[in-house]
Amino acid sequence: MSFYMKVPEKFRWFRDAKYGVFIHWGAYSLFERGEQVLFREHMDQREYEEKARAWNPAKFDADEWADVFVRSGFKYACLTTRHHDGYCLWDTKTTDYNSVCQAPRRDFVAEYTQAIRKRGLKVGLYYSWCDWRKPEYYEGPEGNPQGWECVKTYIRRQINELMTQYGKIDYLFFDGTWPRYADEIGTVEIVEEIRKLQPGIIINNRLGYRGNQEEIDKFGGLSDEGDFGTPEQNVFPQDKLWESCQTATWRWWGYTKNERYKSSAEILKLLCECVSKGGNMILNVGPKPDGTLPDEFVSRSLRIGKWLDTYGEAVYGAEDGDLTEFATCGYQTIKGSTMYLIFNIWNGCSTLRLPDMASEAVSAQFMGSGKELPIEQKGNVLWIRELPKEPQEELFPVIKLEFKEKPRTTVWGAQRQWQGDPQRFADWARGQEK
Ligand code: FHN
C-alpha cells in the first residue's frame, strides 16, 4: 500500500486538497522589492522600522482575497504572520511592532482567518523562527545565554497567541530556523504544545532538527520531521505527504514591482506535475503595499481556476499516476479505476499509444465534452484512436480512461530510464525480451 493510504485521517483533507495559496504580505511590501529587502539591501534597521510603522494598507479586504482564492480553486491558504523582518500582522502582546499598535490599527490575521474560514477554505499560518530584529537569535545559547532565553520566550508566546486567538488553525508553515537548531529552540516541546492547542493541525518539516544540509536543501527541511515535506521551487516526490511551494513570479515571495510572472500554463504544469507525483502545490502571491492582489496574479489564478472547474476531478483527491511513459505528452493521475491523461502537449496525431499498461482498459473519453474515443488493447499496449488534430482545450486537454481495476503498469513501466536491471535493456536491444 502506497504512503497515500497510510495518511492519518486528520491529514486526509491536506492529501486530497492538492492546491493551496501562500500569501507573503507585510511591511516589506511597502518597498516593492521582495520580502527580504531589509537584509538583501543591508538596510539600517531603524530606517526600515520607521517606514514599517507608518505602513497602512487601506485597501486590504480579506473578503476580496478569499473570493479570488475560492474562484481560483485553492482549497487552503497560508498567510505570513511574521516574516524574518519582525513585523507582526496580529494583536501580539510581545511587541508593539505589529499592525494593531502601528498605523493600520487592524488585526490582519483576525480578518484573514475569518474571511478564509467563512468560505470553507482551510486556514493556514506561516511563522518565521528567526527575527532579524533579535540579535540574541543569532548569538544563540552560547553567545548570549540570557538573551537567548528571552528570544525563546518571545517565540513561544507568539506561537501560543497564534494558536489560541484565531479559532481553528488547520495548517502551520514554520520557516527560517538557520542558524539555530530544534534542540536549542525547544521545537519538540513547542510542537507538542501546538498539537494540544490545535489537535488537527498539520505542521511542515522546517523544525530545525540537525540533519544533512543536502536533505534540508532538497526537502525544505529533514524529510523525517514534521507532517509534510516542503521542497521549495522544486518538485521532489517523497514517501510521505509533501507540498512544493512555488512563487507565481520568477523569484521573490513578497510583492516586487515589475516582477515577471510565470504563465498560467507554467503554473498549471507545476500543479499537475506535483499531483502526478503524489504531492501538493502551494502557489505564492505577494499582495501590494495597499493590500490589493496584483492583477497579474489574479488573472492567472482565475484562469487556472476556470480549468479546474472542468478538470478538477483529475487533480483534487487524485493519487500519483506516473505509470506509463506519457511523459512526451503530459501527466497522469489516478482515482480508483480511473486514469486521467493531462496533456501539456497536443501533437495532433490521431492515435495515442500507451505502453506498459498491465490493466485492461474499458473506455476513454474527453473530459469537458464527454466525447467517447475508440480504444484498442493488445497485451500491455493501449491505443486511443480518432484524436482530433486540434486540442479541445486552450490550456490542457484531459482524457479520462476507465479500467477494470486500479490501473497498474509493468516492471518496465515502473522502472524508469537509468533505473532497475540493466539486463532488461540488453534483452530489449536484442529483441529478446521475456
Ligand atoms: O527566506 C524565506 C523566504 O523569504 C520565503 O519565505 C520562503 C518561502 O518558503 N522561505 C524562506 C526561504 O526558503
Coordinates of N, CA, C and O and ligand atoms in Angstrom, one line a residue, residues 22 24 35-36 80 83-84 126 173 175-176 206 232 245 252-253, ligand 1:
F22 N -0.2 30.6 -1.0 CA 0.7 31.1 0.0 C 0.6 32.6 -0.1 O 0.7 33.2 -1.2
H24 N 2.5 36.0 1.0 CA 3.7 36.7 1.7 C 3.3 38.2 1.7 O 3.4 38.9 0.7
E35 N 10.4 40.3 -0.1 CA 10.1 40.2 1.4 C 11.4 40.3 2.2 O 11.4 40.3 3.4
Q36 N 12.6 40.3 1.5 CA 13.8 40.2 2.2 C 14.6 41.5 2.0 O 15.8 41.6 2.3
T80 N 1.6 34.8 5.9 CA 2.8 35.1 6.8 C 2.3 36.0 8.0 O 1.9 37.1 7.8
H83 N 7.2 37.6 9.2 CA 8.3 37.1 8.4 C 9.6 37.5 9.1 O 9.6 38.0 10.3
H84 N 10.8 37.3 8.5 CA 12.0 37.5 9.2 C 12.2 38.9 9.6 O 13.0 39.2 10.6
Y126 N 1.8 31.1 8.5 CA 3.3 30.9 8.4 C 3.9 31.7 9.5 O 3.4 32.8 9.9
F173 N 3.0 26.6 8.7 CA 4.3 26.6 7.9 C 5.4 27.3 8.7 O 5.4 28.5 8.7
D175 N 9.3 28.4 9.2 CA 10.4 28.8 8.3 C 11.5 29.5 9.0 O 11.4 29.9 10.2
G176 N 12.7 29.5 8.4 CA 13.8 30.4 8.9 C 14.4 29.9 10.2 O 14.6 30.7 11.1
R206 N 10.0 22.2 8.6 CA 11.1 23.2 8.9 C 11.2 23.5 10.4 O 10.9 24.6 10.9
E232 N 11.2 23.5 -2.1 CA 10.9 24.9 -2.5 C 11.3 25.2 -3.9 O 12.4 25.0 -4.3
C245 N 6.4 24.4 -2.6 CA 6.0 25.8 -2.5 C 6.6 26.6 -3.7 O 7.8 26.4 -4.0
W252 N 10.9 36.5 -6.1 CA 10.6 36.8 -4.8 C 9.2 36.4 -4.3 O 8.3 36.3 -5.2
W253 N 9.0 36.3 -3.0 CA 7.7 35.9 -2.4 C 6.9 37.1 -2.1 O 5.7 37.1 -2.2
Ligands
FHN1 O1 13.7 33.1 3.5 C1 12.4 32.6 3.2 C2 11.7 33.3 2.0 O2 11.7 34.6 2.2 C3 10.3 32.7 1.8 O3 9.5 32.9 3.0 C4 10.5 31.2 1.6 C5 9.1 30.5 1.4 O4 9.2 29.1 1.5 N1 11.1 30.6 2.8 C6 12.4 31.1 3.1 C7 13.4 30.7 2.0 O5 13.5 29.2 2.0

